[in-house]
Amino acid sequence: MFTAAPELISVYFYHNRSFAFEPNLSMTWIGYAAFLFDTISLPLPASFGDPVRFADAPPPTSVLLDNIMPPAINQKVLLRCFSVKSNLTSFFATRILVAALEKLAVALRMHDPTSSRNRDPKWSEAARRLVDALCQRIPDMKEVVRCYRSIPAENSLHKTLASRLLRLYYKVIPQVALAANFDVSPLFVDVLKRLHQGEYEPGMKELSIMELESLVSIASYSPGMRWFSKIDGLGGETPFSAFTALVHLLCCGDRDTPHGHLKNALADVAIENQLVSSAAGLRPLLGALRCVVDRFGPGDMGPVWSFLDNCISRCAASPIKYLDQMESRTAEMELESPHRLSSLLTLAFVEQLPYATSEGEQKRIKQLARFLSLYFSACSVWEGDHLLLRALHRNAGLDLTSNKAELACLGDADDVDALRAAEPLVDGDEVMSRAVNQDSSALSESSLQELLYVPCLDGGDTATLTKWNSKSAEDLVDDGWVVGLVRLLLSEHTNIRKEALTSILKVAARVKDSSHEEKTQIWLLLSELAESSKAQVGSGPVPSAFVAFTMHALEVLRSPLHPLYKKINSFLTRSPVWSLEKLPLAHDIFHGEPSEDDKYYSELAWLLGYLLDSLRTTFDLSVFHKKKWLEKIFALGSNPYLRAGLRTRMLRIVYRATCIEAGSTTLVTRFGVLGWLDAQRAACRATGEAVAYEGLMRRAWETCDQERVTAWSNGGIEKLVGRLVGRRSASP
């Protein structure tokens, strides 16, 4: 019945409120757990039940939420399941959460702007409401981490499932996961050591590898993860870095075991640290290592692994050094930029080879020669045979010849055949996914909107004014009622803004008199918002920055472990009133030191989200203009290590500015946005990213006052856009 009519799930639990899921290790409770798991596991109907065409409006959030997480399961019940000493209750709760988050991911994909819905913001708003509502029913990340740590090591199935749940937190609801300040490094190292040292019962090693893959995926989200630091106790005489140890696992482990997530995460780390090219990924390196392992055996590869780990560590520690070497070699050979070698690891191999062969045994040198022969052939196959690669191959050959070893010819037929045979084993999903995602054609307006459009903050629901008074202080803060009142300050109606301001002051007083853990900070935040907005509510909506800062700061104050918790508290004690022409706290985050060394990008992500919500009207754009925030954002784009997610947030701010009246004209004439976008397009290597910059350039040109811009630039902007169109027309 639930499969045929999934909307009845909500009705069933609504009329069966006596259905209790309090943890009680009995056959009845286990039956309830199995029933709830099977209910959650039921697939959502395609297109929310309308396979012919998508509905005009999203399904009710409450109905869809009950379909994903039935009302019988709430945060308190799940916490009790985790706190009971029996591992079985924790296992069932973990399994239910995994199924719920996987189903949430499917629902969010259905909410993505596609087809004819992509211009309607109500789908994005519905997706945001769904995520917020589900986050109220599931435990915080720290509780899941505590549960994972408490699981005995011998309970491999439970630990693997819990690690999968942690990965889903990062993948599906990253706003919850990143706020937990979870350091995965110790857990990651423990599992890695067990895999290198321990003996497993049949089937247990595969579970540990799956657990490791989940932890590696989590570690890839953390900019503070030390991938290239040495780890002792991995079973060898020489300590290896975590990155090399994982490569060793990929090449020397059981080849029947899938390593999809592990390959993807390692490839992303290698590309981010400029070890390998984004086009080929780890294919040349893994292919060469696989072939060498087949030749010499996994137990006789010590010299190769030591050489590889040394080169990787040096390349990751000093990428600028090898970039300079590439520049000098390219200049000496009078090569143009398209012929530059994209993999810095090859330069490190050639540089360190003389030291590795100077005092080595003949057997060691032959192993290195065989590895480098295969590696250079792999590079010629997957990265392209160019002059610089040949020059480096020649230099390596001379070093080996002086030590009575030979390097095979570049592109040797036997080596290429061996690499081709190993290709299915090393051709990770990351290469295929990048090939699929790389779009060589220009983005359409709808595709650009799908990528960069985020709905603006609106005036909220006026029903909040009548409903908030019946809620407790904890519910007002935790269930979003405070945020609803704050958003009403953006209303176009004066009476609604004034009533919202009065309600905010009453809420602040109620919170101050409550037992809420962060009552003083929240009272101070709301009081300063009210005091700063008091002079503005009578003449028009308050500045969007006030509302955006309050909403984002409230989330931080609810989580004392958030990296910005200290900065926000310091800001709130600085002044009782915020300036109308400044963005609260933004200067301190952008120009100040991060609260912790590895939290810079986390703070930056929070700031960019806050800035996006602060840009809504022409007044907001004027504040950005006067305080030079757009120039600062453009300067941020020159950071070569900025992650793709942060670049997307940055481009969303630019896109938002083009949606404001006269915003594109201001961007072009005051900030030179077209020149900046063109420079970013020329500097990026990924084709998909380049077309996004081009699409944004077209958007800025099409929405600006073209006559004024043409006169201002003396025809230069028109020529720039013309070259862009001509280049696209000429491309195949």
XYZ file of C-alpha atoms in Angstrom:
732
model
C 0.000 0.000 0.000
C 2.785 2.430 0.902
C 4.554 1.592 -2.353
C 1.484 2.385 -4.454
C 0.542 5.514 -2.480
C 3.587 6.840 -0.577
C 1.636 9.882 0.593
C -0.281 7.546 2.923
C 2.831 7.085 5.058
C 2.313 10.525 6.565
C -1.401 9.859 7.109
C -0.726 6.489 8.736
C 1.666 7.864 11.325
C -0.515 10.917 11.900
C -3.426 8.693 12.927
C -1.183 6.310 14.886
C 0.526 8.654 17.284
C 0.736 5.855 19.828
C 3.368 4.205 17.637
C 6.401 4.415 19.935
C 9.991 3.686 19.034
C 11.574 4.080 22.458
C 14.628 1.778 22.547
C 13.797 -1.457 24.310
C 15.731 -4.478 23.172
C 12.853 -6.850 22.566
C 11.446 -8.713 19.605
C 8.636 -6.154 19.382
C 11.079 -3.259 19.165
C 13.190 -5.083 16.581
C 10.037 -5.638 14.550
C 9.216 -1.930 14.776
C 12.754 -1.079 13.680
C 12.512 -3.418 10.694
C 9.124 -1.958 9.742
C 10.426 1.621 9.911
C 13.532 0.723 7.938
C 11.474 -0.965 5.220
C 9.138 2.044 5.114
C 12.010 4.484 4.712
C 13.622 2.255 2.086
C 10.582 2.465 -0.189
C 11.679 4.428 -3.268
C 10.191 7.806 -4.032
C 7.993 7.715 -7.136
C 9.640 9.136 -10.227
C 9.018 12.860 -10.629
C 7.081 12.752 -7.350
C 4.408 10.594 -8.959
C 4.052 12.436 -12.261
C 6.331 10.671 -14.787
C 4.893 12.527 -17.785
C 5.821 16.001 -16.589
C 6.971 17.549 -13.366
C 4.329 19.041 -11.147
C 3.933 22.789 -11.054
C 4.670 22.877 -7.331
C 6.733 20.688 -5.000
C 4.978 18.238 -2.675
C 4.101 19.454 0.829
C 7.210 19.463 2.967
C 5.503 17.726 5.890
C 4.278 14.841 3.714
C 7.652 14.333 2.055
C 9.453 14.640 5.387
C 7.293 11.927 6.973
C 8.016 9.758 3.950
C 11.758 10.137 4.492
C 11.743 10.061 8.302
C 8.467 8.913 9.918
C 7.322 11.004 12.906
C 7.871 8.083 15.273
C 11.603 8.651 14.791
C 12.897 11.872 16.264
C 16.125 13.223 17.643
C 15.455 12.202 21.251
C 14.611 8.627 20.318
C 17.689 8.245 18.154
C 19.926 9.680 20.864
C 18.547 7.128 23.300
C 19.236 4.382 20.781
C 22.846 5.555 20.618
C 23.180 5.837 24.391
C 21.867 2.351 25.222
C 24.747 0.017 25.981
C 23.502 -2.624 23.561
C 25.169 -2.303 20.166
C 22.085 -3.734 18.493
C 19.888 -0.684 19.136
C 22.674 1.560 17.891
C 23.042 -0.604 14.790
C 19.341 -0.369 13.920
C 19.323 3.399 14.493
C 22.393 3.804 12.285
C 20.806 1.725 9.549
C 17.641 3.832 9.656
C 19.623 7.079 9.433
C 21.625 5.804 6.460
C 18.431 4.913 4.600
C 16.856 8.282 5.459
C 19.821 10.348 4.252
C 20.094 8.352 1.045
C 16.398 8.951 0.426
C 16.853 12.643 1.222
C 19.578 12.829 -1.421
C 17.157 11.404 -3.987
C 14.462 13.891 -2.970
C 16.882 16.818 -3.247
C 17.877 15.726 -6.746
C 14.203 15.786 -7.694
C 14.007 19.331 -6.328
C 16.938 20.461 -8.471
C 15.998 23.111 -11.047
C 15.420 21.167 -14.242
C 13.100 21.232 -17.183
C 10.449 23.933 -17.029
C 10.799 24.410 -13.268
C 14.233 25.946 -13.314
C 12.991 29.525 -13.146
C 10.679 28.958 -10.177
C 12.400 29.548 -6.831
C 9.736 27.688 -4.870
C 11.456 24.369 -5.625
C 14.710 25.609 -4.114
C 12.828 26.985 -1.130
C 11.047 23.655 -0.673
C 14.375 21.812 -0.765
C 15.787 24.139 1.872
C 12.742 23.663 4.103
C 12.987 19.890 3.719
C 16.637 19.837 4.780
C 15.999 22.154 7.724
C 13.067 20.059 8.900
C 14.955 16.781 8.631
C 17.917 18.217 10.538
C 15.533 18.784 13.448
C 14.736 15.054 13.544
C 18.224 13.579 13.341
C 21.089 13.710 15.849
C 23.909 16.205 15.593
C 27.101 15.108 13.941
C 28.926 14.947 17.276
C 26.479 12.308 18.537
C 27.092 10.148 15.477
C 30.848 10.553 15.949
C 30.524 9.533 19.590
C 28.552 6.473 18.530
C 31.176 5.566 15.929
C 34.001 5.831 18.453
C 32.177 3.597 20.936
C 31.762 0.689 18.506
C 34.277 -2.109 19.196
C 36.856 -2.689 16.459
C 35.794 -6.310 16.050
C 32.255 -5.214 15.134
C 33.297 -4.469 11.561
C 29.829 -4.368 10.016
C 28.568 -1.804 12.530
C 31.688 0.377 12.198
C 31.456 0.280 8.414
C 27.808 1.309 8.529
C 28.548 4.128 10.990
C 31.383 5.434 8.804
C 29.004 5.398 5.853
C 26.561 7.468 7.899
C 29.294 9.995 8.663
C 30.086 10.260 4.956
C 26.421 10.845 4.142
C 26.324 13.678 6.673
C 29.127 15.385 4.756
C 27.662 14.606 1.359
C 23.948 15.289 1.882
C 23.795 17.791 4.762
C 27.275 19.365 4.838
C 26.031 22.367 6.832
C 25.474 20.039 9.795
C 28.668 18.058 9.312
C 31.038 20.999 8.906
C 29.643 22.704 11.998
C 30.687 19.726 14.140
C 34.429 20.422 13.818
C 35.139 16.696 13.429
C 38.795 15.655 13.131
C 38.838 12.426 11.161
C 42.636 12.049 11.094
C 43.070 9.744 14.146
C 40.281 7.409 13.044
C 41.585 7.361 9.499
C 45.111 6.461 10.650
C 43.858 3.702 12.976
C 41.960 1.945 10.196
C 44.893 2.345 7.822
C 47.254 0.755 10.342
C 44.882 -2.144 10.907
C 44.723 -2.806 7.192
C 48.515 -2.847 6.871
C 49.202 -4.886 9.994
C 46.216 -6.960 11.001
C 45.007 -10.365 9.959
C 41.329 -10.544 9.157
C 38.746 -13.233 9.110
C 37.168 -13.950 5.712
C 35.085 -10.989 4.608
C 36.232 -8.659 7.381
C 39.003 -6.982 5.393
C 36.537 -5.888 2.725
C 34.409 -4.224 5.405
C 37.460 -2.411 6.784
C 38.307 -1.175 3.289
C 34.766 0.159 2.910
C 35.144 1.878 6.281
C 38.449 3.375 5.161
C 36.903 4.645 1.926
C 34.230 6.492 3.878
C 36.808 8.052 6.201
C 38.986 9.068 3.256
C 35.987 10.725 1.617
C 35.357 12.636 4.849
C 39.031 13.599 5.102
C 38.918 15.034 1.588
C 36.447 17.666 2.857
C 38.903 18.858 5.516
C 41.552 21.371 4.372
C 43.509 20.588 7.538
C 44.041 16.916 6.690
C 47.779 16.176 6.569
C 47.906 13.801 3.633
C 51.665 13.955 3.220
C 52.834 13.609 6.834
C 54.712 10.422 7.700
C 52.866 7.676 9.589
C 54.761 5.103 11.630
C 53.575 1.573 12.165
C 52.354 0.703 8.679
C 54.256 -2.555 8.623
C 57.377 -1.414 6.780
C 60.797 -0.249 7.855
C 60.300 3.224 6.425
C 57.306 5.356 7.441
C 55.105 6.450 4.560
C 52.705 9.332 4.177
C 48.982 8.651 4.314
C 48.685 9.397 0.601
C 51.385 6.881 -0.363
C 49.944 4.280 1.998
C 46.571 4.580 0.278
C 48.173 4.301 -3.160
C 49.962 1.193 -1.875
C 46.616 -0.232 -0.781
C 45.107 0.431 -4.204
C 47.944 -1.229 -6.090
C 48.852 -4.119 -3.784
C 45.457 -4.982 -2.351
C 42.830 -7.412 -3.516
C 41.950 -6.439 -7.066
C 38.460 -7.865 -6.801
C 37.580 -5.343 -4.087
C 36.024 -2.121 -5.427
C 37.814 1.081 -4.443
C 35.664 3.679 -6.187
C 35.395 6.227 -3.364
C 39.049 5.769 -2.467
C 40.201 6.442 -6.029
C 37.979 9.492 -6.322
C 39.204 11.003 -3.062
C 42.884 10.369 -3.826
C 42.534 11.800 -7.315
C 40.936 14.958 -5.925
C 43.724 15.357 -3.354
C 46.424 14.823 -5.980
C 44.874 17.337 -8.374
C 44.297 19.898 -5.633
C 47.964 19.680 -4.623
C 49.043 19.865 -8.297
C 50.715 16.458 -8.231
C 48.936 15.220 -11.356
C 46.911 16.683 -14.184
C 43.159 17.048 -13.943
C 42.692 15.354 -17.317
C 44.480 12.092 -16.544
C 44.183 12.018 -12.769
C 46.036 9.129 -11.163
C 45.756 6.840 -14.184
C 49.434 7.025 -15.266
C 50.773 6.546 -11.741
C 48.418 3.725 -10.754
C 48.850 1.992 -14.085
C 52.638 1.998 -13.808
C 52.567 0.822 -10.195
C 50.146 -2.001 -10.979
C 52.416 -3.280 -13.732
C 55.520 -3.077 -11.528
C 53.749 -4.952 -8.732
C 52.837 -7.682 -11.219
C 56.470 -7.852 -12.305
C 58.298 -7.845 -8.953
C 55.569 -8.793 -6.475
C 54.075 -6.623 -3.697
C 56.659 -7.719 -1.115
C 59.702 -6.652 -3.134
C 58.764 -3.075 -3.971
C 60.391 -1.211 -1.082
C 62.750 0.922 -3.208
C 59.950 2.031 -5.524
C 57.624 2.977 -2.658
C 60.379 4.902 -0.849
C 61.267 6.788 -4.027
C 57.618 7.523 -4.771
C 56.854 8.731 -1.244
C 59.897 11.003 -1.236
C 58.936 12.590 -4.559
C 55.280 13.025 -3.602
C 56.173 14.653 -0.277
C 58.632 17.047 -1.908
C 56.223 17.958 -4.676
C 53.362 18.599 -2.244
C 55.558 20.633 0.108
C 57.094 22.875 -2.580
C 54.871 23.033 -5.673
C 56.167 26.506 -6.541
C 59.673 25.113 -6.896
C 58.551 22.639 -9.544
C 56.348 25.194 -11.248
C 59.446 27.378 -11.606
C 61.345 24.422 -13.029
C 58.576 23.873 -15.537
C 58.642 27.532 -16.533
C 62.409 27.531 -16.997
C 62.409 24.307 -19.021
C 59.568 25.575 -21.174
C 61.405 28.839 -21.795
C 64.651 27.044 -22.672
C 62.862 24.873 -25.219
C 60.876 27.862 -26.515
C 57.601 26.036 -26.033
C 54.246 27.737 -25.780
C 52.000 27.254 -22.760
C 49.867 24.465 -24.305
C 52.997 22.274 -24.361
C 53.703 22.670 -20.680
C 53.736 19.533 -18.608
C 50.691 19.471 -16.361
C 52.005 16.880 -13.872
C 54.578 18.244 -11.435
C 55.246 14.750 -10.108
C 57.172 13.926 -13.287
C 59.552 16.808 -12.600
C 60.080 15.537 -9.056
C 60.880 12.053 -10.376
C 63.564 13.396 -12.708
C 65.031 15.666 -10.030
C 65.279 12.978 -7.337
C 66.391 10.103 -9.575
C 70.165 10.857 -9.348
C 69.997 10.797 -5.541
C 67.994 7.570 -5.512
C 70.485 5.780 -7.781
C 73.733 7.202 -6.396
C 74.239 4.590 -3.684
C 71.597 2.041 -4.539
C 71.981 -1.623 -5.329
C 71.686 -2.758 -8.915
C 68.403 -4.513 -8.150
C 66.983 -1.305 -6.705
C 68.062 0.689 -9.745
C 66.480 -1.817 -12.137
C 63.195 -1.614 -10.256
C 63.217 2.169 -10.520
C 64.087 1.944 -14.214
C 61.180 -0.395 -14.847
C 58.770 1.806 -12.898
C 59.864 4.992 -14.683
C 59.702 3.297 -18.086
C 56.092 2.362 -17.470
C 55.281 5.735 -15.930
C 56.630 7.777 -18.852
C 54.811 5.539 -21.326
C 51.614 5.969 -19.316
C 52.045 9.746 -19.395
C 52.524 9.680 -23.156
C 49.313 7.664 -23.536
C 47.046 9.527 -21.117
C 48.563 13.030 -20.959
C 49.912 13.343 -24.491
C 53.319 12.917 -26.080
C 54.896 16.391 -26.086
C 58.409 17.782 -26.320
C 58.856 18.525 -22.641
C 57.897 14.983 -21.675
C 60.453 13.673 -24.161
C 63.131 15.934 -22.703
C 62.434 14.726 -19.175
C 62.416 11.129 -20.387
C 65.803 11.710 -21.999
C 67.243 13.195 -18.785
C 66.010 10.251 -16.736
C 67.462 7.848 -19.284
C 70.907 9.456 -19.013
C 70.880 9.142 -15.217
C 69.953 5.473 -15.415
C 72.455 4.712 -18.180
C 75.280 5.997 -16.001
C 74.202 3.392 -13.433
C 74.092 0.521 -15.941
C 70.323 0.508 -16.273
C 68.174 1.295 -19.263
C 64.970 3.236 -19.657
C 62.585 1.846 -22.251
C 61.690 4.017 -25.205
C 58.875 6.476 -24.707
C 55.666 4.766 -25.776
C 57.283 1.313 -25.940
C 54.765 -1.094 -27.475
C 55.143 -3.759 -24.774
C 54.763 -1.198 -22.001
C 51.707 0.328 -23.629
C 50.116 -3.115 -24.002
C 50.756 -3.845 -20.326
C 49.260 -0.504 -19.333
C 46.228 -1.032 -21.529
C 45.683 -4.430 -19.929
C 45.811 -2.848 -16.473
C 43.631 0.113 -17.469
C 40.285 -1.355 -16.301
C 41.867 -1.869 -12.882
C 43.139 1.668 -12.487
C 40.714 3.698 -14.551
C 38.860 5.162 -11.592
C 35.388 6.550 -11.764
C 36.799 10.000 -11.138
C 38.184 10.225 -14.668
C 34.909 9.168 -16.234
C 32.900 11.540 -14.082
C 35.158 14.422 -15.041
C 34.858 13.528 -18.697
C 31.082 13.484 -18.404
C 30.969 16.750 -16.489
C 33.265 18.591 -18.864
C 31.016 20.471 -21.241
C 32.727 21.777 -24.322
C 29.749 23.838 -25.415
C 28.611 27.129 -24.027
C 26.209 27.147 -21.121
C 22.682 28.177 -21.943
C 20.980 30.801 -19.814
C 18.866 28.140 -18.107
C 21.935 26.004 -17.352
C 23.772 29.005 -15.958
C 20.767 29.828 -13.810
C 20.612 26.255 -12.577
C 24.282 26.421 -11.601
C 24.458 29.855 -9.985
C 20.962 31.011 -9.085
C 20.045 31.011 -5.394
C 16.690 32.479 -4.292
C 16.923 35.808 -2.498
C 15.751 36.241 1.058
C 12.099 37.215 1.131
C 9.732 38.687 3.670
C 8.859 35.301 5.142
C 5.491 34.051 6.345
C 3.327 36.571 8.184
C 1.631 33.730 10.077
C 4.753 33.640 12.235
C 3.541 36.811 13.954
C 0.565 34.983 15.443
C 2.112 31.576 16.108
C 5.407 32.352 17.844
C 3.844 33.411 21.136
C 2.749 29.859 21.992
C 6.261 28.441 21.642
C 8.879 27.944 24.326
C 12.192 29.779 24.177
C 14.019 26.621 23.105
C 11.525 25.965 20.312
C 11.708 29.575 19.149
C 15.452 29.276 18.639
C 15.795 25.666 17.540
C 12.730 25.372 15.298
C 13.328 28.487 13.216
C 10.654 30.798 14.636
C 13.221 33.488 15.418
C 14.519 33.341 11.854
C 10.953 33.655 10.569
C 10.425 36.842 12.576
C 13.757 38.286 11.468
C 12.914 37.727 7.796
C 9.728 39.739 8.220
C 11.923 42.829 8.585
C 12.372 42.582 4.801
C 8.633 42.880 4.180
C 7.367 45.614 1.875
C 4.607 46.490 4.355
C 5.432 48.924 7.136
C 2.953 47.523 9.649
C 4.393 44.009 9.271
C 7.942 45.279 9.799
C 6.937 47.209 12.919
C 5.063 44.265 14.377
C 7.995 41.979 13.601
C 10.369 44.371 15.373
C 8.165 44.372 18.470
C 7.955 40.579 18.396
C 11.741 40.278 18.100
C 12.191 42.355 21.253
C 9.672 40.170 23.095
C 11.411 37.015 21.903
C 14.771 38.392 23.034
C 13.372 39.025 26.514
C 11.834 35.546 26.663
C 15.082 33.900 25.616
C 17.050 35.896 28.189
C 14.774 34.661 30.983
C 14.929 31.046 29.797
C 17.362 28.238 30.552
C 18.745 28.112 27.012
C 22.493 27.469 27.011
C 23.281 30.419 24.743
C 20.546 32.723 26.015
C 22.806 35.732 26.671
C 24.405 35.730 23.232
C 21.093 35.226 21.432
C 19.464 37.987 23.488
C 22.353 40.289 22.619
C 22.144 39.411 18.916
C 18.399 40.054 18.687
C 18.612 43.224 20.769
C 21.330 44.686 18.565
C 19.334 43.770 15.457
C 16.261 45.529 16.849
C 18.222 48.600 17.925
C 19.968 48.851 14.549
C 16.707 48.411 12.615
C 14.546 50.707 14.720
C 15.244 53.815 12.660
C 14.770 51.982 9.361
C 11.541 49.980 9.690
C 9.335 53.029 9.242
C 10.853 54.026 5.901
C 11.476 50.688 4.223
C 12.909 47.179 4.581
C 15.998 46.969 6.757
C 19.354 46.313 5.045
C 19.604 42.738 3.868
C 22.973 42.427 5.612
C 21.293 42.822 9.021
C 18.871 39.987 8.361
C 21.483 37.760 6.709
C 24.001 38.260 9.508
C 21.418 37.518 12.196
C 20.294 34.327 10.466
C 23.811 33.025 9.910
C 25.103 34.157 13.310
C 22.218 32.429 15.068
C 23.336 29.093 13.630
C 26.870 29.707 14.893
C 25.728 30.662 18.390
C 23.813 27.402 18.643
C 27.065 25.499 18.041
C 29.889 26.532 20.415
C 32.356 24.365 18.470
C 31.874 26.422 15.311
C 35.137 28.151 14.283
C 33.386 31.550 14.196
C 31.797 31.244 17.633
C 34.477 33.341 19.323
C 34.535 36.034 16.629
C 30.768 36.502 16.677
C 30.718 36.812 20.458
C 33.506 39.389 20.312
C 31.624 41.340 17.658
C 28.397 41.381 19.683
C 30.174 42.916 22.679
C 31.802 45.632 20.587
C 28.883 47.973 19.851
C 25.117 47.993 20.484
C 24.282 49.311 16.997
C 25.360 48.181 13.535
C 26.150 50.668 10.803
C 23.703 50.800 7.895
C 26.542 51.043 5.389
C 28.677 48.188 6.676
C 28.422 44.423 6.604
C 28.513 43.194 10.211
C 31.621 41.140 11.054
C 32.585 40.662 7.387
C 35.773 42.739 7.644
C 37.018 40.798 10.678
C 36.626 37.458 8.920
C 38.074 38.465 5.569
C 41.049 40.467 6.851
C 41.615 38.860 10.242
C 43.394 35.672 11.173
C 41.346 32.461 11.267
C 40.364 31.198 14.688
C 42.311 28.007 13.954
C 44.963 27.340 11.332
C 42.909 24.765 9.443
C 39.612 26.680 9.602
C 40.377 29.444 7.111
C 38.343 27.927 4.299
C 35.500 27.007 6.661
C 35.248 30.630 7.763
C 35.475 31.741 4.155
C 32.614 29.445 3.141
C 30.449 30.909 5.917
C 31.353 34.450 4.864
C 30.531 33.884 1.184
C 27.147 32.417 2.086
C 26.452 35.401 4.323
C 27.542 37.874 1.625
C 25.278 36.209 -0.930
C 22.240 36.611 1.320
C 23.293 40.215 2.018
C 23.045 41.183 -1.661
C 19.413 41.687 -2.632
C 18.615 45.313 -3.521
C 20.255 48.318 -5.134
C 21.007 49.657 -1.646
C 22.835 46.435 -0.811
C 24.835 46.723 -4.024
C 25.792 50.291 -3.131
C 27.129 49.055 0.224
C 29.204 46.431 -1.577
C 30.435 49.175 -3.904
C 31.370 51.688 -1.221
C 33.166 49.162 0.957
C 34.923 47.537 -2.032
C 33.563 44.088 -1.280
C 33.311 43.081 -4.904
C 36.990 43.947 -5.416
C 37.816 41.775 -2.409
C 35.793 38.900 -3.817
C 37.555 39.235 -7.166
C 40.931 39.216 -5.409
C 39.902 36.043 -3.624
C 39.423 34.378 -6.998
C 43.148 34.662 -7.715
C 43.877 32.085 -5.011
C 44.981 28.989 -6.994
C 44.112 26.686 -4.090
C 40.530 27.877 -3.742
C 38.226 24.882 -3.875
C 35.588 24.505 -6.547
C 32.782 24.874 -4.010
C 34.112 28.224 -2.828
C 34.562 29.421 -6.412
C 30.953 28.521 -7.100
C 29.827 30.559 -4.082
C 31.912 33.448 -5.328
C 30.354 33.270 -8.800
C 26.889 33.127 -7.263
C 27.526 36.520 -5.702
C 28.476 37.908 -9.118
C 25.389 36.307 -10.661
C 23.209 37.771 -7.914
C 24.600 41.233 -8.681
C 23.552 40.840 -12.327
C 19.976 40.174 -11.157
C 19.761 43.585 -9.450
C 18.599 46.608 -11.406
C 21.615 48.265 -13.086
C 23.803 45.705 -11.328
C 25.498 44.437 -14.481
C 26.303 47.959 -15.625
C 27.870 48.705 -12.254
C 29.866 45.480 -12.370
C 31.252 46.270 -15.812
C 32.002 49.976 -15.419
C 33.025 50.096 -11.760
C 34.642 46.727 -11.172
C 35.780 45.480 -14.593
C 33.959 42.205 -14.117
C 34.244 41.133 -17.759
C 38.019 41.459 -17.740
C 38.210 39.574 -14.457
C 35.972 36.779 -15.727
C 38.000 36.518 -18.921
C 41.226 36.248 -16.909
C 39.714 33.553 -14.690
C 38.497 31.689 -17.761
C 41.955 31.750 -19.319
C 43.621 30.572 -16.097
C 41.363 27.619 -15.304
C 42.148 24.198 -16.719
C 38.789 22.479 -16.393
C 36.602 22.958 -19.441
C 33.401 22.855 -17.416
C 34.634 25.678 -15.208
C 35.706 27.737 -18.226
C 32.264 27.618 -19.823
C 30.759 28.807 -16.533
C 32.952 31.917 -16.680
C 31.993 32.442 -20.316
C 28.317 32.070 -19.514
C 28.614 34.641 -16.754
C 30.396 37.008 -19.144
C 27.522 36.723 -21.606
C 25.031 37.225 -18.803
C 26.759 40.413 -17.636
C 26.899 41.769 -21.194
C 23.291 40.930 -22.056
C 21.871 42.461 -18.866
C 23.938 45.655 -18.784
C 23.271 48.988 -20.500
C 25.177 48.033 -23.643
C 25.080 51.495 -25.175
C 26.546 53.093 -22.078
C 29.137 50.345 -21.606
C 30.224 50.532 -25.242
C 30.703 54.291 -24.992
C 32.505 53.932 -21.654
C 34.953 51.326 -22.992
C 35.322 52.930 -26.415
C 34.144 49.672 -27.985
C 36.596 47.483 -26.067
C 33.979 45.487 -24.174
C 32.032 44.801 -27.348
C 35.188 43.454 -28.997
C 35.905 41.242 -25.979
C 32.438 39.711 -26.090
C 32.703 39.394 -29.864
C 35.917 37.393 -29.534
C 34.199 35.156 -27.007
C 31.308 34.457 -29.370
C 33.685 33.929 -32.278
C 35.795 31.464 -30.351
C 32.723 29.451 -29.425
C 31.473 29.470 -33.001
C 34.832 28.218 -34.259
C 35.095 25.411 -31.693
C 34.022 21.967 -32.931
